[in-house]
Coordinates of C-alpha atoms and ligand atoms in Angstrom, one line a residue:
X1 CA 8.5 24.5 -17.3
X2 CA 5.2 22.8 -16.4
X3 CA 3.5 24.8 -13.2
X4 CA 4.3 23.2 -9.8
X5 CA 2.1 20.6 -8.8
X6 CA 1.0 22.0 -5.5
X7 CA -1.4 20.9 -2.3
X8 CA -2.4 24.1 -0.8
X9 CA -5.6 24.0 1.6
X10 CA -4.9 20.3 1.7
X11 CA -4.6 17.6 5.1
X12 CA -2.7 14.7 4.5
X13 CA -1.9 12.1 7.1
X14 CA 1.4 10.5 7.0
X15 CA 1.6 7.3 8.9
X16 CA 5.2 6.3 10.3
X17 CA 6.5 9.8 9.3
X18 CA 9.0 9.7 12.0
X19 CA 11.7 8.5 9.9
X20 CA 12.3 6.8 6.5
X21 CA 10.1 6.9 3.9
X22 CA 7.3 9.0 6.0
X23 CA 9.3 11.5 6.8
X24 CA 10.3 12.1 3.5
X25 CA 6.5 12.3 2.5
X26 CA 6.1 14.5 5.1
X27 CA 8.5 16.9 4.1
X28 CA 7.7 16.9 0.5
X29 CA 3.9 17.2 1.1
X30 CA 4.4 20.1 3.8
X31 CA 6.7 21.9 1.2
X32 CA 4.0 22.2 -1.2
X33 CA 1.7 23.9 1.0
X34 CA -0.3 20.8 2.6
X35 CA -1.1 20.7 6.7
X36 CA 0.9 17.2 7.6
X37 CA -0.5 15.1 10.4
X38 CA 3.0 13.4 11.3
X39 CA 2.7 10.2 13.3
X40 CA 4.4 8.1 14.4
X41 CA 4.7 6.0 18.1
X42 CA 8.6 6.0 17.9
X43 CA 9.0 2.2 18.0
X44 CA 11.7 -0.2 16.9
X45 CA 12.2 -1.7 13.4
X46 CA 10.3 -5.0 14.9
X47 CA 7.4 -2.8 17.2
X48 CA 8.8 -2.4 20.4
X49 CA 8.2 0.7 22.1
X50 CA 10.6 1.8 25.2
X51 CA 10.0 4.7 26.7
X52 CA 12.9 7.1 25.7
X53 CA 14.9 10.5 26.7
X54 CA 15.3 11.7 23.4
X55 CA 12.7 13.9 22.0
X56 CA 9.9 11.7 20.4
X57 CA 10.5 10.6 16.4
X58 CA 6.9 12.8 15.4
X59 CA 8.0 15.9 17.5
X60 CA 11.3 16.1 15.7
X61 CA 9.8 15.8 12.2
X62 CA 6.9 18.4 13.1
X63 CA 9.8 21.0 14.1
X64 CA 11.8 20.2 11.3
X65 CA 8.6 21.2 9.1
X66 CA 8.2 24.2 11.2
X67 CA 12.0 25.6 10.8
X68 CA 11.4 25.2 7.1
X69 CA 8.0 27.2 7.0
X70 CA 5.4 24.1 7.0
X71 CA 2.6 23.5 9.0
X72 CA 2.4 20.1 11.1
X73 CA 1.2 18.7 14.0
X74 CA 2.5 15.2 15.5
X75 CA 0.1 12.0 16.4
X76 CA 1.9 9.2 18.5
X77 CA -0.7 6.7 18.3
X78 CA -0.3 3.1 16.9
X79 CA -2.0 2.7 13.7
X80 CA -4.4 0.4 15.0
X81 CA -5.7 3.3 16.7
X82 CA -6.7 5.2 13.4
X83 CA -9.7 6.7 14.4
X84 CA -7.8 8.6 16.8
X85 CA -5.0 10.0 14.0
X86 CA -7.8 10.9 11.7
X87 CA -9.2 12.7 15.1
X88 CA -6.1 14.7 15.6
X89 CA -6.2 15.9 11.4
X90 CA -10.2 17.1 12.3
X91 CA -9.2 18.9 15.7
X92 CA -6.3 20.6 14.1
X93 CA -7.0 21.0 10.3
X94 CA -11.0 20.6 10.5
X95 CA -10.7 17.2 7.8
X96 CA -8.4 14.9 6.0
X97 CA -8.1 15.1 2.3
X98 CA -5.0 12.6 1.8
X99 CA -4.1 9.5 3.8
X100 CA -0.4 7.9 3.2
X101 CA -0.7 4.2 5.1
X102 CA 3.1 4.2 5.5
X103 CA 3.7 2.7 9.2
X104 CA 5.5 -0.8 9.4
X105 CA 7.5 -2.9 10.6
X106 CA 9.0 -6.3 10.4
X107 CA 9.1 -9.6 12.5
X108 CA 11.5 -11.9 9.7
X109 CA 11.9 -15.2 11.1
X110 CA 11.3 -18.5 8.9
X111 CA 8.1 -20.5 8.6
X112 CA 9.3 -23.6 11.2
X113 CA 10.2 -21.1 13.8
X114 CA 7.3 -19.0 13.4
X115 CA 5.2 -17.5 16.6
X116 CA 1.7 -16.9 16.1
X117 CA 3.0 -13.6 17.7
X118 CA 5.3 -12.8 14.7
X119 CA 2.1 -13.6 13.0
X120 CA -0.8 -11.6 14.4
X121 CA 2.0 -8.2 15.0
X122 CA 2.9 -7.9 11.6
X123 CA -1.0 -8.4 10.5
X124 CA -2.0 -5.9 13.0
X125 CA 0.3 -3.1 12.1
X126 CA 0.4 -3.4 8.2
X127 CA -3.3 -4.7 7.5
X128 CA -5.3 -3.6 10.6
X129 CA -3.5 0.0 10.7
X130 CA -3.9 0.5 7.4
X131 CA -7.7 -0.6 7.2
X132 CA -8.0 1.5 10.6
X133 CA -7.0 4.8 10.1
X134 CA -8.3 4.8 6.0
X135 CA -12.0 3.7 7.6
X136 CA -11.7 6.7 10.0
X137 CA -11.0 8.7 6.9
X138 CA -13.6 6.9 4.3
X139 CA -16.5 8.6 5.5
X140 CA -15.0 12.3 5.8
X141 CA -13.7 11.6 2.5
X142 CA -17.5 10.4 1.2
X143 CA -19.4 13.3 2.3
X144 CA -16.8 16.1 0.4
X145 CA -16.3 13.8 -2.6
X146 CA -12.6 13.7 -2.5
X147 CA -10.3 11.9 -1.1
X148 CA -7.0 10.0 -2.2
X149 CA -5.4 6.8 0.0
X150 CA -1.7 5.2 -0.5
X151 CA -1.2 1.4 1.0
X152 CA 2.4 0.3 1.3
X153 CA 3.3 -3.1 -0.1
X154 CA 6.8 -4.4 -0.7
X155 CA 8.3 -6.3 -3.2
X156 CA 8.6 -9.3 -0.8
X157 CA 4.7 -9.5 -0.9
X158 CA 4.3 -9.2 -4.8
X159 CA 6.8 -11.7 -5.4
X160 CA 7.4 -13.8 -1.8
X161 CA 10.5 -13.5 0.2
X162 CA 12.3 -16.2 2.5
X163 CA 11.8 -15.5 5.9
X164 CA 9.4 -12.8 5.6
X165 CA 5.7 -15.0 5.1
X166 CA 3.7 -12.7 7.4
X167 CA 5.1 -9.6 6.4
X168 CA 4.5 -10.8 2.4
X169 CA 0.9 -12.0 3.5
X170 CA 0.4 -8.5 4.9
X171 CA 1.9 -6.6 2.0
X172 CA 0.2 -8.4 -0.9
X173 CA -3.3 -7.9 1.1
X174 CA -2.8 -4.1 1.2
X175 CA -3.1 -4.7 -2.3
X176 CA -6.3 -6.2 -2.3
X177 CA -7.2 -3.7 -0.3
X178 CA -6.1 -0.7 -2.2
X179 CA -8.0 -2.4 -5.6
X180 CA -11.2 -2.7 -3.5
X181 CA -10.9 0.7 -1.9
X182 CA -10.7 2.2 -5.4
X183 CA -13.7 0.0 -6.9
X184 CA -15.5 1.5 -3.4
X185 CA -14.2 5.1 -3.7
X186 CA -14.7 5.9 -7.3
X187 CA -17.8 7.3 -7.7
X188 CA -16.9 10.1 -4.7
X189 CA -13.6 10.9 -6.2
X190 CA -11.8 8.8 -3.7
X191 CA -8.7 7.4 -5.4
X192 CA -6.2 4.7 -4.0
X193 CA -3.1 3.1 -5.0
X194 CA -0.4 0.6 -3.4
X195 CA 3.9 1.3 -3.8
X196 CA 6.0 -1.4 -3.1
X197 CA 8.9 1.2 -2.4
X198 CA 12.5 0.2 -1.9
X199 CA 14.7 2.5 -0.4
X200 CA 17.9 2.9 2.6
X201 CA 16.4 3.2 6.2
X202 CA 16.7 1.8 8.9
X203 CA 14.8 -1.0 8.3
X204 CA 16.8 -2.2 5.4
X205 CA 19.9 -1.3 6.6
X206 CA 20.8 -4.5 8.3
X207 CA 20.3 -6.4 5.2
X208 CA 22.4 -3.8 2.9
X209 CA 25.4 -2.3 2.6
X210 CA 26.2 1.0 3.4
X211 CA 26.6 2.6 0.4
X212 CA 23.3 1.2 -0.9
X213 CA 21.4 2.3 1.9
X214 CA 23.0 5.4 1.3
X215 CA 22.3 5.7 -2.6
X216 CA 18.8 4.5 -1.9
X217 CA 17.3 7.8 -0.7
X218 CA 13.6 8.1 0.2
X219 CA 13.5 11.2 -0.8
X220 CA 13.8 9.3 -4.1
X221 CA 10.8 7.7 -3.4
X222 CA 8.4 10.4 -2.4
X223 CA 8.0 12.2 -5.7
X224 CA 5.8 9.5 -7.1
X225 CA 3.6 8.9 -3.8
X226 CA 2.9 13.0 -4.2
X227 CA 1.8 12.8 -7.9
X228 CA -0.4 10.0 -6.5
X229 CA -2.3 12.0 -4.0
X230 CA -2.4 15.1 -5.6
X231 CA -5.9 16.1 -7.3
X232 CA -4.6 15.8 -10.7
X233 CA -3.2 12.3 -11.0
X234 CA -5.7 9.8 -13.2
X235 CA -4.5 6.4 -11.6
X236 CA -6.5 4.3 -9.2
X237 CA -6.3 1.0 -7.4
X238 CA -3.2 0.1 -9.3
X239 CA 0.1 -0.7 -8.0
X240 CA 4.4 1.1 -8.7
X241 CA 7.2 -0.5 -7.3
X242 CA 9.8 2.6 -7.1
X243 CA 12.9 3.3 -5.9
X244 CA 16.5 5.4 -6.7
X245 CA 14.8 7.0 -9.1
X246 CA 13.2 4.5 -11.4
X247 CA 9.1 4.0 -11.2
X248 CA 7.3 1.0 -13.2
X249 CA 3.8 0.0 -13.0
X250 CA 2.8 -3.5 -11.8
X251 CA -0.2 -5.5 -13.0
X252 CA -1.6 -9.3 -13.2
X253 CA -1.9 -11.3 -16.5
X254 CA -3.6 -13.9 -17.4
X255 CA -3.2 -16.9 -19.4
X256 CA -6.0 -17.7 -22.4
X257 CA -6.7 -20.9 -20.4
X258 CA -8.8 -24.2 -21.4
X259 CA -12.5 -24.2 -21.0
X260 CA -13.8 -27.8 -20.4
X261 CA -17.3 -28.9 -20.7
X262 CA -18.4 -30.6 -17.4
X263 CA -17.7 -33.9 -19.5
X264 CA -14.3 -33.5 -20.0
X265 CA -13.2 -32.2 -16.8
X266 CA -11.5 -35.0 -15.6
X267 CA -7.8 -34.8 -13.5
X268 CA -6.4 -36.6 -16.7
X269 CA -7.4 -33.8 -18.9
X270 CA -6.0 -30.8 -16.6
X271 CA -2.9 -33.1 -16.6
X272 CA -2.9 -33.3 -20.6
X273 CA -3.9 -29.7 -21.4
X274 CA -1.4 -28.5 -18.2
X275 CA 1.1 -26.4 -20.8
X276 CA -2.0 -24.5 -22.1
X277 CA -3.5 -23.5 -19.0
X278 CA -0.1 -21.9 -18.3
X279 CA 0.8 -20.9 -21.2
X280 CA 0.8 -16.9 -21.5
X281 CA 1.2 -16.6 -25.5
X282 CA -2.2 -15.4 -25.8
X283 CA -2.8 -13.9 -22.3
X284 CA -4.6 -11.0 -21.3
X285 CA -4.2 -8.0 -18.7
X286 CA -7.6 -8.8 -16.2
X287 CA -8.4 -5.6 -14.4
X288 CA -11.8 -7.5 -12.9
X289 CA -13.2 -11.1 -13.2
X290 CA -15.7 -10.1 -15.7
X291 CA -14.3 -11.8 -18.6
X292 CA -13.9 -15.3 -16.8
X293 CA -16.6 -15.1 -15.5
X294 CA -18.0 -14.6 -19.2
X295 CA -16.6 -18.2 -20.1
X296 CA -17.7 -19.7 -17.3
X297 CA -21.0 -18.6 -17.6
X298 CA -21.1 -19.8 -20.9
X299 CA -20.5 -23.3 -19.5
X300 CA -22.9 -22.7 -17.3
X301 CA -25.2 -22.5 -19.9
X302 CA -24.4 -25.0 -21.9
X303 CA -24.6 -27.5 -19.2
X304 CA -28.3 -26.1 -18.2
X305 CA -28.7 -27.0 -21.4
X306 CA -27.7 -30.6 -21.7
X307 CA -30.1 -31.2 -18.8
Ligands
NAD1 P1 11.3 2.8 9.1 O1 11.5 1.8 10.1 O2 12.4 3.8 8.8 O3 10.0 3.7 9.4 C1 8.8 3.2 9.8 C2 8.2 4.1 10.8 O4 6.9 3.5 11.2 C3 9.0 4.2 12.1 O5 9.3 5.5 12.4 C4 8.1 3.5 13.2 O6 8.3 4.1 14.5 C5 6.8 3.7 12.6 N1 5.8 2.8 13.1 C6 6.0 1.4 13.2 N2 4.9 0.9 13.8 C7 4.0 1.9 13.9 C8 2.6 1.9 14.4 N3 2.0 0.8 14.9 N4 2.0 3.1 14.5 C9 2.6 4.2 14.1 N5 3.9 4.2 13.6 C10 4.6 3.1 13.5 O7 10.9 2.0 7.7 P2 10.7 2.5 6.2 O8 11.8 1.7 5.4 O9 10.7 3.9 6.1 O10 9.3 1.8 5.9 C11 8.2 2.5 5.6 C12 7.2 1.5 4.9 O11 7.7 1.1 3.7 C13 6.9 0.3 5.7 O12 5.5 0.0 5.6 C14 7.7 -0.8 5.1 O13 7.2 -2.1 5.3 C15 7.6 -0.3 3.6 N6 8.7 -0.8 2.8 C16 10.0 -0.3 2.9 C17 11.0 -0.8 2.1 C18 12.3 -0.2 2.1 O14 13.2 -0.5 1.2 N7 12.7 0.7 3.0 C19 10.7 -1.8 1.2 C20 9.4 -2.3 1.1 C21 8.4 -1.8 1.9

């Protein structure tokens, strides 16, 4: 049996860990010997916050750590507020080695009867949390040369979803955001990846059944987003869809393409050639826009040289 895969002497911030997905993360991570910043403001599935009587979500994930020998402490802040969560795994921890941008929530209504309110929430807590509390981490992370970061996208951003345009805007710009982070963070051994998880909580279970919600267990999730924080995993700025067990990899292609001389580019040509600019027989897997950029600098050049 290989030797457990461990994260002793490590801090990891779990955003959101006060249920779902984040508390499974936070449970798995504590387990294996990491200090767990669990936060969570204890909102609604759609970001309301009411003040309660019950014991508040972060608190109740922190003592369920505890009873099972972890080490946690509990952050209510909204995301937005990162620079306060980080400040909370520095007070009690002394840094932050691992951030999981997990937090969300969902405003689903279609495009004619959207709010700019549905709008700028779901920006704010997806994009702007995210981006907050991993820049309160970047230069902590810098200065010891390690760091690893996990951005939460959904499969309703990677491939559109009806009634959910802000929340697939949001989702699909984590993941420019995770590929520039890692372009960013390389060099310091600062590594970051997107999931597009799927998985029963309570925010899909108004839109599935029981049993699937049921089935769908983020604690089936949580494996993969540990391998992707720990020190040994390899992978950076690419993106896993996962979920009840099964865990794929996700990446663009792109078609050969038609290069046209300035001459030729008219809208009759794009018409003619249209089924061999989409056309993916002979495409390629793009991890940067170098090799465009290659052919179009060769027009470039040929053009200069016409003049
Ligand atoms: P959940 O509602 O069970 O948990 C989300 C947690 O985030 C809640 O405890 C909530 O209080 C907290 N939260 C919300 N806004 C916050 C804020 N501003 N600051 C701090 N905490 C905040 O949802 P979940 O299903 O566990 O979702 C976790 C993440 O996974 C989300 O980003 C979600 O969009 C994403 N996701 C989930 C699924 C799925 O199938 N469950 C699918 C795709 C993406």
């Amino acid at each position: 049996m290989s030797a457990e895969l461990r994260f002793d002497g490590k801090v990891a911030i779990v955003t959101g860990a006060g249920a779902g997905l984040g508390r499974a993360y936070a449970h798995l991570l504590a387990k294996r010997g990491a200090k767990v910043v669990v936060n969570d403001l204890g909102g609604s599935v759609s970001g309301e916050v009411k003040g309660t009587s019950t014991a508040r979500p972060a608190d109740v994930v922190v003592e369920e750590i505890k009873k099972l020998g972890g080490t946690a402490v509990a952050n209510y802040d909204s995301v937005e507020n990162g620079d306060k969560i980080v400040k909370t795994a520095v007070d009690a921890f002394g840094t932050v080695d691992i951030v999981i941008n997990n937090a969300g929530i969902l405003r689903d209504i279609s495009m004619q009867k959207m709010t700019d309110n549905d709008w700028d929430l779901i920006m704010k807590v997806h994009l702007k949390g995210s981006y907050a509390v991993a820049r309160a981490a970047w230069n902590i992370m810098r200065e010891k040369g390690y760091g690893r970061i996990i951005n939460t996208s959904s499969s309703a951003g990677i491939f559109g979803s009806f009634g959910q345009a802000n929340y697939a805007a949001a989702k699909l710009g984590l993941h420019g955001f995770t590929q520039s982070l890692a372009k960013e963070g390389e060099k310091r051994n600062i590594k970051c990846n997107t999931i597009a998880p799927l998985a029963g909580t309570r925010m899909t279970e108004t839109v599935m059944p029981k049993e699937l919600v049921e089935a769908l267990r983020p604690e089936y999730v949580a494996p993969l987003v540990a391998f992707l924080v720990h020190d040994t995993c390899p992978e950076n700025g690419s993106l896993f869809e996962v979920g009840a067990g099964y865990i794929c990899k996700d990446r663009f292609q792109r078609s050969e393409g038609v290069l046209f001389t300035p001459q030729d580019l008219t809208v009759e040509n794009v018409s003619k050639n249209w089924s061999k600019i989409v056309d993916f027989t002979n495409g390629t897997i793009p991890t940067s826009n170098q090799d465009m950029m290659e052919k179009v600098m060769k027009n470039i050049e040929a053009a200069a040289s016409q003049k």
